[in-house]
Short mmCIF file of C-alpha atoms and ligand atoms in Angstrom, two decimals:
data_model
loop_
_atom_site.label_atom_id
_atom_site.label_comp_id
_atom_site.label_asym_id
_atom_site.label_seq_id
_atom_site.Cartn_x
_atom_site.Cartn_y
_atom_site.Cartn_z
CA UNK A 1 117.25 39.74 107.93
CA UNK A 2 117.07 41.55 104.61
CA UNK A 3 113.57 42.80 105.45
CA UNK A 4 114.84 44.11 108.76
CA UNK A 5 117.59 46.13 107.07
CA UNK A 6 115.16 47.58 104.55
CA UNK A 7 112.77 48.43 107.34
CA UNK A 8 115.41 50.19 109.48
CA UNK A 9 116.78 52.03 106.46
CA UNK A 10 113.30 53.20 105.53
CA UNK A 11 112.64 54.18 109.13
CA UNK A 12 115.85 56.12 109.50
CA UNK A 13 115.16 57.87 106.20
CA UNK A 14 111.76 58.98 107.44
CA UNK A 15 113.10 60.06 110.83
CA UNK A 16 116.25 61.52 109.29
CA UNK A 17 114.35 63.68 106.85
CA UNK A 18 112.21 64.92 109.68
CA UNK A 19 114.95 65.87 112.11
CA UNK A 20 117.00 68.43 110.27
CA UNK A 21 118.65 71.30 112.10
CA UNK A 22 116.31 73.83 110.47
CA UNK A 23 113.23 72.05 111.78
CA UNK A 24 113.87 72.91 115.38
CA UNK A 25 115.60 76.24 114.98
CA UNK A 26 113.43 79.25 115.61
CA UNK A 27 113.54 82.51 113.71
CA UNK A 28 115.03 84.41 116.64
CA UNK A 29 117.73 81.77 117.07
CA UNK A 30 118.58 81.64 113.39
CA UNK A 31 118.98 85.43 113.19
CA UNK A 32 120.45 85.94 116.67
CA UNK A 33 123.79 87.19 115.37
CA UNK A 34 122.17 89.39 112.72
CA UNK A 35 119.22 91.45 113.96
CA UNK A 36 116.13 91.32 116.16
CA UNK A 37 113.19 89.43 114.72
CA UNK A 38 109.83 90.96 115.54
CA UNK A 39 106.12 90.53 115.01
CA UNK A 40 103.12 92.78 115.40
CA UNK A 41 100.73 91.50 118.04
CA UNK A 42 97.09 92.32 118.69
CA UNK A 43 95.13 92.08 121.95
CA UNK A 44 94.21 88.46 121.33
CA UNK A 45 97.83 87.42 121.12
CA UNK A 46 99.09 89.61 123.98
CA UNK A 47 96.34 88.37 126.30
CA UNK A 48 96.58 84.72 125.24
CA UNK A 49 92.97 84.56 124.05
CA UNK A 50 94.64 83.47 120.83
CA UNK A 51 96.79 80.76 122.42
CA UNK A 52 98.26 79.39 119.19
CA UNK A 53 99.24 82.84 117.98
CA UNK A 54 100.75 83.67 121.34
CA UNK A 55 102.77 80.45 121.39
CA UNK A 56 104.37 81.23 118.04
CA UNK A 57 105.03 84.84 119.06
CA UNK A 58 106.85 83.72 122.21
CA UNK A 59 108.80 80.89 120.60
CA UNK A 60 109.88 82.60 117.40
CA UNK A 61 110.24 86.34 118.06
CA UNK A 62 112.29 88.59 120.34
CA UNK A 63 110.64 91.92 119.48
CA UNK A 64 107.02 93.05 119.36
CA UNK A 65 105.05 95.93 117.88
CA UNK A 66 101.51 96.80 118.98
CA UNK A 67 99.29 96.44 115.91
CA UNK A 68 96.73 98.97 117.18
CA UNK A 69 96.71 99.20 120.97
CA UNK A 70 99.13 102.14 121.37
CA UNK A 71 97.55 104.37 118.77
CA UNK A 72 95.96 107.65 119.84
CA UNK A 73 92.34 106.65 119.14
CA UNK A 74 92.77 103.68 121.49
CA UNK A 75 94.78 105.43 124.26
CA UNK A 76 92.81 108.68 124.22
CA UNK A 77 89.42 107.98 122.62
CA UNK A 78 87.68 111.10 123.96
CA UNK A 79 88.80 114.39 125.44
CA UNK A 80 88.19 113.21 129.01
CA UNK A 81 89.16 109.56 128.81
CA UNK A 82 92.36 107.56 128.69
CA UNK A 83 92.39 103.82 128.14
CA UNK A 84 95.62 102.08 129.12
CA UNK A 85 94.32 98.55 129.62
CA UNK A 86 95.18 96.88 126.32
CA UNK A 87 98.42 98.86 126.04
CA UNK A 88 99.60 97.90 129.53
CA UNK A 89 98.79 94.30 128.77
CA UNK A 90 100.87 94.50 125.59
CA UNK A 91 103.85 95.94 127.47
CA UNK A 92 103.52 93.29 130.18
CA UNK A 93 103.45 90.52 127.59
CA UNK A 94 106.67 91.77 126.03
CA UNK A 95 108.40 92.22 129.37
CA UNK A 96 107.40 88.77 130.66
CA UNK A 97 108.92 87.21 127.57
CA UNK A 98 112.11 89.23 127.45
CA UNK A 99 111.19 90.95 124.20
CA UNK A 100 112.18 94.31 122.71
CA UNK A 101 108.99 96.36 123.10
CA UNK A 102 108.12 99.05 120.55
CA UNK A 103 105.67 101.90 121.07
CA UNK A 104 103.75 102.59 117.86
CA UNK A 105 102.97 105.44 117.24
CA UNK A 106 102.85 108.98 118.66
CA UNK A 107 102.15 111.37 115.78
CA UNK A 108 100.11 109.94 112.91
CA UNK A 109 97.17 111.25 110.88
CA UNK A 110 95.31 107.92 111.01
CA UNK A 111 93.63 106.46 114.07
CA UNK A 112 93.86 109.79 115.90
CA UNK A 113 90.77 111.32 117.52
CA UNK A 114 89.10 114.30 115.89
CA UNK A 115 89.13 116.36 119.10
CA UNK A 116 92.91 116.68 118.73
CA UNK A 117 92.35 118.99 115.79
CA UNK A 118 88.96 120.63 116.42
CA UNK A 119 87.13 122.52 119.13
CA UNK A 120 83.82 121.22 120.48
CA UNK A 121 81.96 123.54 118.10
CA UNK A 122 83.76 121.97 115.12
CA UNK A 123 86.08 124.89 114.43
CA UNK A 124 89.78 124.27 113.76
CA UNK A 125 92.34 124.70 116.51
CA UNK A 126 95.05 127.32 115.99
CA UNK A 127 98.71 126.42 115.38
CA UNK A 128 99.54 127.49 118.96
CA UNK A 129 96.79 125.24 120.34
CA UNK A 130 98.01 122.37 118.17
CA UNK A 131 101.56 122.69 119.51
CA UNK A 132 100.13 122.17 122.97
CA UNK A 133 98.02 119.18 121.82
CA UNK A 134 101.18 117.60 120.39
CA UNK A 135 103.26 118.38 123.49
CA UNK A 136 100.77 117.25 126.09
CA UNK A 137 99.86 114.04 124.24
CA UNK A 138 103.52 113.09 123.89
CA UNK A 139 104.15 113.97 127.53
CA UNK A 140 101.29 111.87 128.93
CA UNK A 141 101.94 108.85 126.75
CA UNK A 142 105.75 108.71 126.88
CA UNK A 143 105.77 109.23 130.64
CA UNK A 144 103.16 106.49 131.14
CA UNK A 145 105.37 104.03 129.28
CA UNK A 146 108.75 105.38 130.37
CA UNK A 147 111.09 102.50 131.17
CA UNK A 148 108.52 100.06 129.79
CA UNK A 149 108.87 100.46 126.05
CA UNK A 150 112.31 100.33 124.46
CA UNK A 151 111.53 102.61 121.55
CA UNK A 152 108.88 104.82 119.94
CA UNK A 153 107.82 105.38 116.37
CA UNK A 154 107.60 109.12 117.07
CA UNK A 155 106.29 110.28 113.70
CA UNK A 156 104.58 107.97 111.23
CA UNK A 157 103.91 108.49 107.50
CA UNK A 158 104.22 112.27 107.21
CA UNK A 159 106.20 112.34 103.93
CA UNK A 160 104.61 111.90 100.48
CA UNK A 161 105.83 110.10 97.36
CA UNK A 162 107.35 113.39 96.16
CA UNK A 163 109.49 113.74 99.30
CA UNK A 164 107.45 116.69 100.59
CA UNK A 165 105.04 116.75 103.48
CA UNK A 166 101.66 115.12 102.83
CA UNK A 167 98.47 117.04 103.34
CA UNK A 168 97.04 115.45 106.50
CA UNK A 169 95.11 116.49 109.60
CA UNK A 170 98.46 117.07 111.34
CA UNK A 171 100.25 119.04 108.63
CA UNK A 172 97.12 121.06 107.80
CA UNK A 173 96.68 121.95 111.45
CA UNK A 174 100.26 123.33 111.42
CA UNK A 175 99.49 125.28 108.23
CA UNK A 176 101.74 122.94 106.24
CA UNK A 177 104.80 123.38 108.45
CA UNK A 178 105.75 119.72 108.74
CA UNK A 179 109.28 120.53 109.87
CA UNK A 180 107.84 122.14 112.99
CA UNK A 181 105.77 119.01 113.78
CA UNK A 182 108.76 116.70 113.31
CA UNK A 183 111.13 118.89 115.35
CA UNK A 184 108.70 119.36 118.23
CA UNK A 185 107.68 115.70 118.31
CA UNK A 186 111.25 114.41 118.52
CA UNK A 187 112.31 117.16 120.92
CA UNK A 188 109.50 116.47 123.39
CA UNK A 189 109.87 112.70 123.11
CA UNK A 190 113.60 112.95 123.87
CA UNK A 191 112.92 115.19 126.86
CA UNK A 192 110.05 113.20 128.37
CA UNK A 193 111.44 109.73 127.84
CA UNK A 194 115.25 109.91 127.85
CA UNK A 195 116.96 106.65 127.08
CA UNK A 196 114.10 105.41 124.90
CA UNK A 197 114.98 105.09 121.23
CA UNK A 198 113.18 107.40 118.82
CA UNK A 199 112.32 106.49 115.24
CA UNK A 200 110.72 107.86 112.10
CA UNK A 201 108.56 105.24 110.32
CA UNK A 202 106.96 105.21 106.85
CA UNK A 203 105.78 103.11 103.85
CA UNK A 204 107.12 103.28 100.27
CA UNK A 205 110.44 104.41 101.72
CA UNK A 206 112.15 102.70 98.76
CA UNK A 207 110.77 105.36 96.37
CA UNK A 208 113.83 107.52 95.64
CA UNK A 209 112.09 110.90 96.06
CA UNK A 210 110.37 109.82 99.26
CA UNK A 211 113.54 108.22 100.61
CA UNK A 212 115.44 111.46 100.03
CA UNK A 213 112.67 113.50 101.69
CA UNK A 214 112.95 111.31 104.78
CA UNK A 215 116.75 111.57 104.68
CA UNK A 216 116.35 115.34 104.64
CA UNK A 217 114.33 115.33 107.87
CA UNK A 218 116.86 113.04 109.54
CA UNK A 219 119.62 115.50 108.63
CA UNK A 220 117.47 118.43 109.75
CA UNK A 221 117.00 116.88 113.21
CA UNK A 222 120.69 116.04 113.46
CA UNK A 223 121.61 119.60 112.51
CA UNK A 224 119.26 120.98 115.15
CA UNK A 225 120.77 118.67 117.75
CA UNK A 226 117.47 116.82 118.21
CA UNK A 227 117.85 113.11 118.75
CA UNK A 228 116.62 110.58 116.18
CA UNK A 229 117.87 107.01 116.52
CA UNK A 230 116.46 105.23 113.53
CA UNK A 231 114.29 104.99 110.45
CA UNK A 232 111.68 102.27 110.02
CA UNK A 233 110.99 100.97 106.53
CA UNK A 234 107.47 99.51 106.77
CA UNK A 235 107.76 96.97 103.91
CA UNK A 236 104.13 96.33 102.97
CA UNK A 237 105.36 94.93 99.70
CA UNK A 238 104.32 92.75 96.77
CA UNK A 239 105.67 89.76 94.88
CA UNK A 240 107.44 91.96 92.31
CA UNK A 241 107.73 95.39 93.84
CA UNK A 242 109.82 97.12 95.04
CA UNK A 243 113.00 96.21 93.23
CA UNK A 244 116.04 94.82 94.96
CA UNK A 245 118.03 97.90 93.92
CA UNK A 246 115.56 100.36 95.44
CA UNK A 247 115.40 98.39 98.71
CA UNK A 248 119.18 98.29 99.01
CA UNK A 249 119.51 102.01 98.15
CA UNK A 250 117.03 102.88 100.93
CA UNK A 251 118.87 100.78 103.53
CA UNK A 252 122.21 102.29 102.50
CA UNK A 253 120.88 105.87 102.49
CA UNK A 254 119.76 105.77 106.13
CA UNK A 255 122.71 103.74 107.35
CA UNK A 256 124.98 106.41 105.85
CA UNK A 257 123.29 109.00 108.08
CA UNK A 258 124.40 107.06 111.14
CA UNK A 259 120.91 106.00 112.28
CA UNK A 260 119.55 102.50 112.80
CA UNK A 261 117.62 100.97 109.93
CA UNK A 262 114.66 98.73 110.63
CA UNK A 263 112.24 96.74 108.50
CA UNK A 264 109.16 97.35 110.61
CA UNK A 265 105.97 96.00 109.03
CA UNK A 266 106.92 93.26 106.60
CA UNK A 267 104.16 91.47 104.67
CA UNK A 268 103.90 90.37 101.03
CA UNK A 269 100.64 90.95 99.18
CA UNK A 270 99.81 88.26 96.59
CA UNK A 271 96.41 89.56 95.45
CA UNK A 272 95.44 91.48 92.29
CA UNK A 273 96.18 95.19 92.18
CA UNK A 274 97.72 95.49 95.64
CA UNK A 275 100.49 93.01 94.85
CA UNK A 276 101.67 95.53 92.24
CA UNK A 277 102.00 98.42 94.68
CA UNK A 278 100.60 99.77 97.92
CA UNK A 279 97.17 101.33 97.36
CA UNK A 280 96.74 104.22 99.76
CA UNK A 281 93.36 105.65 100.67
CA UNK A 282 89.88 104.24 100.48
CA UNK A 283 89.29 104.06 96.73
CA UNK A 284 88.96 100.27 96.69
CA UNK A 285 86.54 100.35 99.63
CA UNK A 286 83.79 101.28 97.19
CA UNK A 287 81.00 98.63 97.43
CA UNK A 288 81.19 98.22 93.66
CA UNK A 289 84.29 96.03 94.15
CA UNK A 290 82.26 93.60 96.24
CA UNK A 291 80.05 92.77 93.23
CA UNK A 292 80.52 89.18 91.98
CA UNK A 293 82.34 90.11 88.76
CA UNK A 294 84.94 92.20 90.58
CA UNK A 295 85.14 89.87 93.53
CA UNK A 296 86.10 87.00 91.24
CA UNK A 297 88.97 89.05 89.86
CA UNK A 298 90.11 90.72 93.08
CA UNK A 299 89.82 87.75 95.45
CA UNK A 300 90.94 84.70 93.44
CA UNK A 301 92.42 82.48 96.18
CA UNK A 302 89.47 82.12 98.56
CA UNK A 303 89.94 78.35 98.72
CA UNK A 304 93.70 78.25 99.08
CA UNK A 305 96.90 79.56 97.57
CA UNK A 306 97.86 77.79 94.30
CA UNK A 307 101.23 76.03 94.44
CA UNK A 308 102.85 78.31 91.89
CA UNK A 309 101.96 81.43 93.87
CA UNK A 310 103.09 79.76 97.09
CA UNK A 311 106.42 79.11 95.38
CA UNK A 312 106.65 82.77 94.32
CA UNK A 313 105.90 83.89 97.86
CA UNK A 314 108.63 81.59 99.21
CA UNK A 315 111.15 82.93 96.73
CA UNK A 316 110.21 86.53 97.49
CA UNK A 317 110.67 86.00 101.23
CA UNK A 318 113.96 84.25 100.56
CA UNK A 319 115.14 87.12 98.35
CA UNK A 320 114.16 89.80 100.88
CA UNK A 321 115.60 88.09 103.93
CA UNK A 322 118.81 87.46 102.03
CA UNK A 323 119.04 91.18 101.23
CA UNK A 324 118.51 92.01 104.91
CA UNK A 325 120.89 89.33 106.14
CA UNK A 326 123.63 90.51 103.78
CA UNK A 327 123.20 94.00 105.31
CA UNK A 328 122.92 92.84 108.90
CA UNK A 329 125.60 95.33 109.98
CA UNK A 330 123.17 98.10 109.01
CA UNK A 331 119.87 96.54 110.09
CA UNK A 332 118.74 96.47 113.70
CA UNK A 333 115.41 94.65 113.44
CA UNK A 334 113.12 92.92 110.97
CA UNK A 335 109.48 92.84 112.10
CA UNK A 336 106.63 90.99 110.38
CA UNK A 337 103.25 92.72 110.49
CA UNK A 338 101.51 89.85 112.27
CA UNK A 339 101.94 86.17 113.05
CA UNK A 340 99.61 84.32 110.67
CA UNK A 341 97.51 85.07 107.60
CA UNK A 342 94.22 84.97 109.50
CA UNK A 343 95.09 88.04 111.58
CA UNK A 344 96.58 90.14 108.77
CA UNK A 345 95.19 93.58 107.96
CA UNK A 346 95.84 92.69 104.30
CA UNK A 347 92.60 90.68 104.29
CA UNK A 348 90.78 93.97 104.69
CA UNK A 349 93.01 96.54 103.02
CA UNK A 350 92.92 98.06 100.44
CA UNK A 351 89.93 95.88 99.41
CA UNK A 352 87.64 94.65 102.22
CA UNK A 353 86.80 90.95 102.69
CA UNK A 354 89.58 89.24 100.77
CA UNK A 355 91.59 86.13 101.53
CA UNK A 356 95.22 87.20 101.47
CA UNK A 357 98.42 85.24 102.27
CA UNK A 358 101.01 87.84 103.32
CA UNK A 359 102.73 86.20 106.31
CA UNK A 360 104.76 83.06 106.99
CA UNK A 361 102.27 81.07 109.06
CA UNK A 362 99.01 79.80 107.55
CA UNK A 363 95.54 80.44 108.93
CA UNK A 364 95.72 77.11 110.79
CA UNK A 365 99.08 78.11 112.36
CA UNK A 366 101.10 75.64 110.32
CA UNK A 367 104.29 77.12 108.88
CA UNK A 368 104.58 77.99 105.20
CA UNK A 369 107.51 76.86 103.04
CA UNK A 370 108.70 80.50 103.30
CA UNK A 371 109.58 79.96 106.97
CA UNK A 372 111.88 77.07 106.14
CA UNK A 373 113.42 79.07 103.29
CA UNK A 374 114.33 82.02 105.49
CA UNK A 375 115.57 79.82 108.33
CA UNK A 376 118.18 78.42 105.95
CA UNK A 377 119.72 81.79 105.08
CA UNK A 378 121.97 82.46 108.10
CA UNK A 379 123.48 78.96 108.03
CA UNK A 380 124.71 79.28 104.43
C1 XIL B 1 97.10 98.84 110.53
C2 XIL B 1 96.56 97.68 111.36
O1 XIL B 1 97.24 96.50 111.00
C3 XIL B 1 95.07 97.53 111.15
O2 XIL B 1 94.54 96.56 112.03
C4 XIL B 1 94.36 98.86 111.35
O3 XIL B 1 92.99 98.72 111.02
C5 XIL B 1 94.99 99.95 110.50
O4 XIL B 1 96.38 100.03 110.78
N1 XIL B 1 101.03 101.48 108.63
C6 XIL B 1 101.15 101.47 110.01
C7 XIL B 1 100.35 100.51 110.82
O5 XIL B 1 102.00 102.20 110.54
O6 XIL B 1 100.00 101.05 112.07
C8 XIL B 1 99.11 100.06 110.08
O7 XIL B 1 98.46 99.07 110.86
C9 XIL B 1 99.46 99.58 108.70
C10 XIL B 1 100.10 100.67 107.89
#
């Protein structure tokens, strides 16, 4: 009799500890009253070739971003060719699963074909020619996806840390007149795809000077009567940067302008150098950093994430999601830049061939403690 009681108590303890509310709740359910919860998907996930990744995407998320398949170099690889296959498949995947579907991105200096900017003989196109390149690309792409994507990142990463325009293929081709690029891009997008939301998206938006530079272009568009619906804060962040204060100030700045605020590309870098701040450019691509002595320093967790770093990652995710949840009246969507660590671009950037741990599902598709931590936030 006594043994039976002990046995049932033990059994119910085991079962009881397993069936908690948080265990079965999904991210999109937990945050349903707060904001959309998104993930970036690649072709493997959208097509189902990665079945485990696709399953998590469908179960947990209600918004998707195309990691690469709607970028100019994919859609329009050469002057005479358009390639809609992967992009159409992405849109279809989102539609079939009732998700909010983002288009990412129309005007960006990266992953754009060289023929946009140069003639066949290698000479630069004139500003007038470039205005037509911008217009016709936006026309073709937004009309193709009209009624199929819910929103576009119209301009991506055009502002520098100092709040001024960066020197890029786009701004150089407009002789530095970034305002003209931004105005034309948003104007054409609003004309060609009415009813689709239009966003500006960037990294390091928390930096005060950069934040204020982006706020200036939002106000400029509003003053001109050109529609902009939101600002995306990418959030490729580290364990200790940026500070809570800077994140909150950025959210508040854009909300005060009356546009939607979105966290669009969330991942947390835990590896040396890049966990301290986002390294832009190709400096760490130098083969020297692949030498054994540097590799040992730069890529320390090849065989697994130590418990203490896992705990830091959990706490960082908890801290960030709490900040977002507390400002849910200002935030429209929080999107992770991928489903699991294995697919993350952070394994290859800014240092190639590393083993990074930026997301909330492990390489084997098991959930990290961070998932449980952030699922608990809305219930509190
Ligand atoms: C990244 C993708 O994740 C990589 O696969 C690709 O090689 C480079 O681009 N800012 C953006 C995203 O707006 O489009 C970038 O995505 C990450 C930085």
